[in-house]
mmCIF file of C-alpha atoms in Angstrom:
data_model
loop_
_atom_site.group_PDB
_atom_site.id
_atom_site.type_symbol
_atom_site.label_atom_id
_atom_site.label_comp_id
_atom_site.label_asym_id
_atom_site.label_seq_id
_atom_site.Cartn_x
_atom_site.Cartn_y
_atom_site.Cartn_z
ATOM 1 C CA UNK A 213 -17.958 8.364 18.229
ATOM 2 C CA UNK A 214 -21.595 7.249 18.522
ATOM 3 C CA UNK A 215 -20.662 3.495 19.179
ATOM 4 C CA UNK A 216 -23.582 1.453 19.398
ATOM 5 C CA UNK A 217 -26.884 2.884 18.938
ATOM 6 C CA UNK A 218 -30.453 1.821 19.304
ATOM 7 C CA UNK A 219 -33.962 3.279 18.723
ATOM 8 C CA UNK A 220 -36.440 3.747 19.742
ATOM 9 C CA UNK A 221 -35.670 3.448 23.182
ATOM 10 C CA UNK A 222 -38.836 3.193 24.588
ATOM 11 C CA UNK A 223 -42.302 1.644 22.739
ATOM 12 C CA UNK A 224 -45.207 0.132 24.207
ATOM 13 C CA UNK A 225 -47.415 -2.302 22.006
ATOM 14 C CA UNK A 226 -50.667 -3.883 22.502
ATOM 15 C CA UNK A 227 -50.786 -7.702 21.582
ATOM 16 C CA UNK A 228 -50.536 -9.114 18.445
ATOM 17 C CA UNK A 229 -48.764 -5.719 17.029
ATOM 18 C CA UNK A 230 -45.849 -6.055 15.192
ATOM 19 C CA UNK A 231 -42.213 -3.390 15.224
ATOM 20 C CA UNK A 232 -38.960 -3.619 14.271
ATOM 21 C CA UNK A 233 -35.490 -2.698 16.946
ATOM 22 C CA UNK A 234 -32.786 -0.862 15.263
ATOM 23 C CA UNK A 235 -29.628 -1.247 16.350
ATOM 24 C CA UNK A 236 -26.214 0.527 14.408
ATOM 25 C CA UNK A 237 -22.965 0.252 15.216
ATOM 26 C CA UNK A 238 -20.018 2.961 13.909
ATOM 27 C CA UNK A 239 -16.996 0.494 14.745
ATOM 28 C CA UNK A 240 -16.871 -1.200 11.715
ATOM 29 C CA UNK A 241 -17.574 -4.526 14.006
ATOM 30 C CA UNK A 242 -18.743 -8.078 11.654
ATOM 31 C CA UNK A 243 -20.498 -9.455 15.243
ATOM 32 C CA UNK A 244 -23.753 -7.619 15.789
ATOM 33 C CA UNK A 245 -26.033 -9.454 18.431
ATOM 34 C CA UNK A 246 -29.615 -9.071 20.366
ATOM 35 C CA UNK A 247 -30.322 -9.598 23.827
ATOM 36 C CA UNK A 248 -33.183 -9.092 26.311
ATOM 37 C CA UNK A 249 -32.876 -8.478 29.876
ATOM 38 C CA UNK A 250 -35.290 -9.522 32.278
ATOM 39 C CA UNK A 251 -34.947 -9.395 36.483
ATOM 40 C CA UNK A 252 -33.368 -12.023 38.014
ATOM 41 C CA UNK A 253 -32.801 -13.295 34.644
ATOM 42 C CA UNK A 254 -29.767 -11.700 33.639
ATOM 43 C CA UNK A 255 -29.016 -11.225 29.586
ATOM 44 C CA UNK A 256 -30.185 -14.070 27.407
ATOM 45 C CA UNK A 257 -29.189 -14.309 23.507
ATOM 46 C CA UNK A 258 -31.805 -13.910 21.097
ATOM 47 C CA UNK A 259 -30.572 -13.956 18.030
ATOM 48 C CA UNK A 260 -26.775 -12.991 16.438
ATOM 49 C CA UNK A 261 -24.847 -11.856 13.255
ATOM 50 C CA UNK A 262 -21.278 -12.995 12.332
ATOM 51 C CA UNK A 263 -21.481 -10.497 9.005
ATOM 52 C CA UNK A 264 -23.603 -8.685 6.448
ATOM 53 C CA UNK A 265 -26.495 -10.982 5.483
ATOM 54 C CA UNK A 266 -25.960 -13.773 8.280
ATOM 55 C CA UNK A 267 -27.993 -14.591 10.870
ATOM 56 C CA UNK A 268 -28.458 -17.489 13.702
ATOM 57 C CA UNK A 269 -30.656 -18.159 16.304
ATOM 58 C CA UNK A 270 -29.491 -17.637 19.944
ATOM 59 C CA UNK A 271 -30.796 -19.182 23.751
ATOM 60 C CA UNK A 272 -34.470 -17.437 23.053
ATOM 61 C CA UNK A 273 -35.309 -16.611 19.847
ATOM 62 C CA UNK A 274 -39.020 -17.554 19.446
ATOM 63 C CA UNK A 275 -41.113 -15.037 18.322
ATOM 64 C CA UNK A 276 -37.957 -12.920 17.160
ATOM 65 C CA UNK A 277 -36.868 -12.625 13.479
ATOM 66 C CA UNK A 278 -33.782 -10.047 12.875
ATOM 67 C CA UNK A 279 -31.941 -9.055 9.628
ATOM 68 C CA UNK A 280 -28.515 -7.613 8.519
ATOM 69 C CA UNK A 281 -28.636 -6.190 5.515
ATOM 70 C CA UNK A 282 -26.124 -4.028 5.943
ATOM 71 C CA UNK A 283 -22.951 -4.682 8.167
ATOM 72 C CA UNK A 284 -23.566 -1.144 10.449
ATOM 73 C CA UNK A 285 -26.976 -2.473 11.022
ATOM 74 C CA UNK A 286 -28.765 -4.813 12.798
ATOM 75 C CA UNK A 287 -33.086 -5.371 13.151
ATOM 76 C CA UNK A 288 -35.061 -7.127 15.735
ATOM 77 C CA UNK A 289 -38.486 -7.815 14.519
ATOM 78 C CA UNK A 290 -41.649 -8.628 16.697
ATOM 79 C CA UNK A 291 -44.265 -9.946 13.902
ATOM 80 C CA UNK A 292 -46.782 -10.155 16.713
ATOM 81 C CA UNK A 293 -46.410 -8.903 19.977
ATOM 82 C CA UNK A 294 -46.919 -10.702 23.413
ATOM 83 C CA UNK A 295 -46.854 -9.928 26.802
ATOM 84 C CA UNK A 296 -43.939 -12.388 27.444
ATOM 85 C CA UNK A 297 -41.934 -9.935 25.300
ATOM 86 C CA UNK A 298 -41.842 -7.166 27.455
ATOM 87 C CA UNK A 299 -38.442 -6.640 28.485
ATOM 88 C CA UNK A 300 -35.248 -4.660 28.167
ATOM 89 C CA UNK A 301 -33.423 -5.494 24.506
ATOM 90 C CA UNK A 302 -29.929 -4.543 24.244
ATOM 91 C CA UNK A 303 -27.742 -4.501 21.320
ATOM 92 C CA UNK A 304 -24.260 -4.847 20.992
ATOM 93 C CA UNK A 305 -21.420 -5.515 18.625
ATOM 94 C CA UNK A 306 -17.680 -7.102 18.766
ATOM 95 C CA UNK A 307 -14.906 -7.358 16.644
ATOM 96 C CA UNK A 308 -14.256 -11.175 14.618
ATOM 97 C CA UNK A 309 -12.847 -13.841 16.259
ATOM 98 C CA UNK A 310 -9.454 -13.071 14.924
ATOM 99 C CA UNK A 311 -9.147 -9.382 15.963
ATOM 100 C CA UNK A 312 -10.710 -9.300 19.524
ATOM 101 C CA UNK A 313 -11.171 -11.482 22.932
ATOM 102 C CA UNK A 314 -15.211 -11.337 23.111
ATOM 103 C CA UNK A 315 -15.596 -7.719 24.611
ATOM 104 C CA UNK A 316 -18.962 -6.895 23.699
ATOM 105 C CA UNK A 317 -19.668 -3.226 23.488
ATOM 106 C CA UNK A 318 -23.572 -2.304 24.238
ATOM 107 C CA UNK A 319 -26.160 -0.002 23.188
ATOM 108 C CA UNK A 320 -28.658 1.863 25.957
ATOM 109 C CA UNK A 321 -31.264 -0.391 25.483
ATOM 110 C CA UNK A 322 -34.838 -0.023 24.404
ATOM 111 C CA UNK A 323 -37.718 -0.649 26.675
ATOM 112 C CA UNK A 324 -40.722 -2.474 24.969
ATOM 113 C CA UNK A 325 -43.988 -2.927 26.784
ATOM 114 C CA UNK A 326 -46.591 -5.551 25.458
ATOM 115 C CA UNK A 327 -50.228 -4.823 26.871
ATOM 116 C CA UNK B 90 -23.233 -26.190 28.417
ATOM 117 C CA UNK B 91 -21.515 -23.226 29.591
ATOM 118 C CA UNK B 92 -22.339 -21.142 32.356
ATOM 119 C CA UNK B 93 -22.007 -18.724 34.864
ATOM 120 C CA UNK B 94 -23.021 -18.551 38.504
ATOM 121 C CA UNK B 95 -23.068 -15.367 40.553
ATOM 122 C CA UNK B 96 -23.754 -15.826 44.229
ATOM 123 C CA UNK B 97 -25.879 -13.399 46.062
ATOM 124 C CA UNK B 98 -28.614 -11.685 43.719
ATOM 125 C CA UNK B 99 -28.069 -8.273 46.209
ATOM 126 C CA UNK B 100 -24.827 -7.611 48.192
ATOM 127 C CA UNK B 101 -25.164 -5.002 50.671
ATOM 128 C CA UNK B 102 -21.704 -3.085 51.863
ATOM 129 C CA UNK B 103 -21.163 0.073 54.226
ATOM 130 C CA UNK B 104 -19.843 2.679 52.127
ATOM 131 C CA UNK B 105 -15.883 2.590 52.582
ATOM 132 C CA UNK B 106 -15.891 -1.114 52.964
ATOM 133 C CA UNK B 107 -14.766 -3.899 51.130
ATOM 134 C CA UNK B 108 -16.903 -4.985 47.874
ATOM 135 C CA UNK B 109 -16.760 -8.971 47.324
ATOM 136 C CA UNK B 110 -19.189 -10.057 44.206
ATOM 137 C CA UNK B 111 -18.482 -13.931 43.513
ATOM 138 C CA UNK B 112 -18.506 -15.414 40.153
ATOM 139 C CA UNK B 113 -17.829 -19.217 39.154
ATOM 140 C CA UNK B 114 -18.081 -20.803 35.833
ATOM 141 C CA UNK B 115 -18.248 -24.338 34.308
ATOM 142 C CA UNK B 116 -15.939 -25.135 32.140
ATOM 143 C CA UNK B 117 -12.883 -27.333 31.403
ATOM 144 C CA UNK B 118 -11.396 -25.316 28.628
ATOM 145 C CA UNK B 119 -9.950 -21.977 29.438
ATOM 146 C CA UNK B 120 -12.288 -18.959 28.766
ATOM 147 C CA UNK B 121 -12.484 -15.469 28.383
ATOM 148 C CA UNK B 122 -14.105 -14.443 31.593
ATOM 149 C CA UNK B 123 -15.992 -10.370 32.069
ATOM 150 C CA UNK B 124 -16.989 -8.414 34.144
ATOM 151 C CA UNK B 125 -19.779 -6.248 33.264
ATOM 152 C CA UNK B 126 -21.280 -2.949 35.127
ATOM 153 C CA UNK B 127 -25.007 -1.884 34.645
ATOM 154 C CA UNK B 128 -26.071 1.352 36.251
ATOM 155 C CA UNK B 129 -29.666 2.374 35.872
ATOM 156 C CA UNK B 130 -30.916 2.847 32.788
ATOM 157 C CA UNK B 131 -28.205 2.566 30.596
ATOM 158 C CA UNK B 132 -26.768 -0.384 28.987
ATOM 159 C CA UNK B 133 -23.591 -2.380 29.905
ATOM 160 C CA UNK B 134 -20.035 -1.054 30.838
ATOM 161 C CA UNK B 135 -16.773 -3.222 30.819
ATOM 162 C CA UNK B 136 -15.005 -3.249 33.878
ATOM 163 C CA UNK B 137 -12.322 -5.923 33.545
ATOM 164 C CA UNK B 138 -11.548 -9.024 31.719
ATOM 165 C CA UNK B 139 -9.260 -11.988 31.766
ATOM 166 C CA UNK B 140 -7.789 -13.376 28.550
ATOM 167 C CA UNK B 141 -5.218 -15.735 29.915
ATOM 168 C CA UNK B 142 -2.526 -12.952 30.288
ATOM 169 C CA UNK B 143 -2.099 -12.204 34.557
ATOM 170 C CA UNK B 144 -4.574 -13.599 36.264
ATOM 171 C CA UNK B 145 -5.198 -10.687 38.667
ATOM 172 C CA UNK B 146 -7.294 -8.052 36.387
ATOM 173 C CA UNK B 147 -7.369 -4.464 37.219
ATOM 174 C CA UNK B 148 -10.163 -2.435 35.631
ATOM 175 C CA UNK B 149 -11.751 0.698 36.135
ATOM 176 C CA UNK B 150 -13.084 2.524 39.277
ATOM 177 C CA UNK B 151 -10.713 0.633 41.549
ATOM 178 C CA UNK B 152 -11.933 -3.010 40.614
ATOM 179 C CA UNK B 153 -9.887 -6.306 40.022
ATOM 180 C CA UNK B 154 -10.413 -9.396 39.925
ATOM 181 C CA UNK B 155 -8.838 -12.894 40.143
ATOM 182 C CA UNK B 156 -9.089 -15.832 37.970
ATOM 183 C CA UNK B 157 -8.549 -18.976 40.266
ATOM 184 C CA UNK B 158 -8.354 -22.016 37.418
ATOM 185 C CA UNK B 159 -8.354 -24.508 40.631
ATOM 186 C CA UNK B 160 -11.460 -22.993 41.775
ATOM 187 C CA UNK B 161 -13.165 -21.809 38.498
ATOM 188 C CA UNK B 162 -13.858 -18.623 39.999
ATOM 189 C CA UNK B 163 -13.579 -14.607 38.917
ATOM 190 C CA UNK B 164 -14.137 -12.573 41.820
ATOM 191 C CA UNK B 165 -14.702 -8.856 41.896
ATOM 192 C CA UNK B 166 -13.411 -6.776 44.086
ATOM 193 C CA UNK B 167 -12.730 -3.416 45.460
ATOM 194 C CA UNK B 168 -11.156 -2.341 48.781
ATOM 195 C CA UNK B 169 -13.146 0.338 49.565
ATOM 196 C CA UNK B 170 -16.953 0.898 48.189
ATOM 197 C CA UNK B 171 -17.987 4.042 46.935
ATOM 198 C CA UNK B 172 -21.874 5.273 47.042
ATOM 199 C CA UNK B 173 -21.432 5.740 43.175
ATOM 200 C CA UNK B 174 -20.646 2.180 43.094
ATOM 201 C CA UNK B 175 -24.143 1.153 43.444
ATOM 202 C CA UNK B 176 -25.062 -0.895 40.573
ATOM 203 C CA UNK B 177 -25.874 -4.341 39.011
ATOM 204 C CA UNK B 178 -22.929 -6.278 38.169
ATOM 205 C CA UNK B 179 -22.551 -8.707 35.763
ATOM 206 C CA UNK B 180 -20.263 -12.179 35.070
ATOM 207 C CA UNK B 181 -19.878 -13.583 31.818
ATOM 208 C CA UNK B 182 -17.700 -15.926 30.316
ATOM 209 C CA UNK B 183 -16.477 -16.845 26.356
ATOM 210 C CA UNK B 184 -14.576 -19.463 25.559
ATOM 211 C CA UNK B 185 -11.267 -18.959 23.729
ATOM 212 C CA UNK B 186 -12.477 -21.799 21.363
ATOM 213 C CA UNK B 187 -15.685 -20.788 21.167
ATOM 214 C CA UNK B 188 -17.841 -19.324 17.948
ATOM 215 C CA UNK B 189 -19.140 -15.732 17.445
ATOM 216 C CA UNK B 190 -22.359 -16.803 20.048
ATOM 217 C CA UNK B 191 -21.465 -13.741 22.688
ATOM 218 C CA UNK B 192 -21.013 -14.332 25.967
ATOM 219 C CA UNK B 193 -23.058 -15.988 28.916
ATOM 220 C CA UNK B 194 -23.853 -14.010 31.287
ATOM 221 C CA UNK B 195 -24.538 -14.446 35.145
ATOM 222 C CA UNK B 196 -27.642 -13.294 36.589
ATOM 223 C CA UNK B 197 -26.508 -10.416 38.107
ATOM 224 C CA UNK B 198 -25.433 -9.200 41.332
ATOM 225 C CA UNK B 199 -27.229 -6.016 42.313
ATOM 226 C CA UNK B 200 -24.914 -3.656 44.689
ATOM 227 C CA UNK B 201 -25.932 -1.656 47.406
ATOM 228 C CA UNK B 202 -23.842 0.643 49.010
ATOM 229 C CA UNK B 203 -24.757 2.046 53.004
ATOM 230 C CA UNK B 204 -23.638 5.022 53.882
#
């Protein structure tokens, strides 16, 4: 069981340079969500999916766009990169409200680099 | 708002001695409180959480922690530190009324163990 995975784990960009996260998840889970991770920062909420073809915006999610076209997966798009972007993004995924108590479960990460 | 405060962004133990990572959130509605291990390079790893069942947690490697409504704390804890404990730890907190927005997440409390 794969659980939550995301590539490419590792990119570096020059500004202005646009690439799309993927993140898929094989629990079968409708909450699908983006963060970044930054030191001393801790995790902050980019942007979040409560199903197939839903979207919302979370604590930091200018410069982000993501879609969920399908419920296993979920993208995080840079249309044009910055150096403010470069961080650690993690994905992860919980079950609905009415099946589960919040436990998020997390991908590896992926490393992005803005030059 | 909701948040979470960890005190102490490094906590340095002898190996074999007591481990002691604070955690206090803001809130006057019950949550969901976590505990979250990060060891380097990889992504997050649950190691306890309180859903309003006992409100001393056991999780994995030997940790528990207490929810203290009176002092709107979660403490982690361990009685004896391990090197392989050496890691950042993270708080985070969902409300049991809350929407599919994840959780909020503490800053992080990086552990280093002595030997």
């Amino acid at each position: 069981n794969a659980g939550v995975t995301q590539t490419p784990k590792f990119r570096v960009l020059k500004t202005g340079q646009s690439m799309t996260l993927l993140c898929a998840q094989d629990m079968n889970h409708e909450y699908m969500y983006w963060y970044r991770q930054d030191p001393g920062m801790g995790l902050r909420l980019i942007h979040y999916s409560v199903g197939e073809g839903t979207t919302a915006k979370g604590e930091v999610p200018d410069g982000y766009n993501v879609s969920r076209l399908k419920k296993q997966n979920f993208l995080l798009g840079l249309e044009s990169a910055a150096p403010s972007q470069t961080s650690v993004y993690f994905c992860a995924s919980s079950y609905d409200r009415g099946r589960h108590t919040g436990e998020l479960f997390f991908g590896e990460g992926s490393r992005l680099t803005v030059l | 708002a909701q948040s979470v405060t960890q005190l102490g962004s490094h906590v340095s133990v002898s190996e074999g001695a007591l481990v002691l990572l604070r955690c206090n959130y803001s809130s006057s509605v019950p949550p969901y409180l976590f505990w979250y291990v990060q060891y380097p390079n990889q992504g997050l790893q649950l190691l306890l959480k309180y859903t309003s069942a006992a409100t001393l947690v056991k999780g994995i490697n030997g940790f528990e922690a207490e929810f203290k409504k009176s002092e709107t704390s979660f403490h982690l804890t361990k009685p004896s530190a391990h090197m392989s404990d050496a890691a950042e730890y993270f708080c985070a907190v969902r409300y049991s009324g809350g929407g599919a927005d994840g959780l909020t997440f503490g800053k992080g409390t990086h552990l280093i163990i002595q030997p």
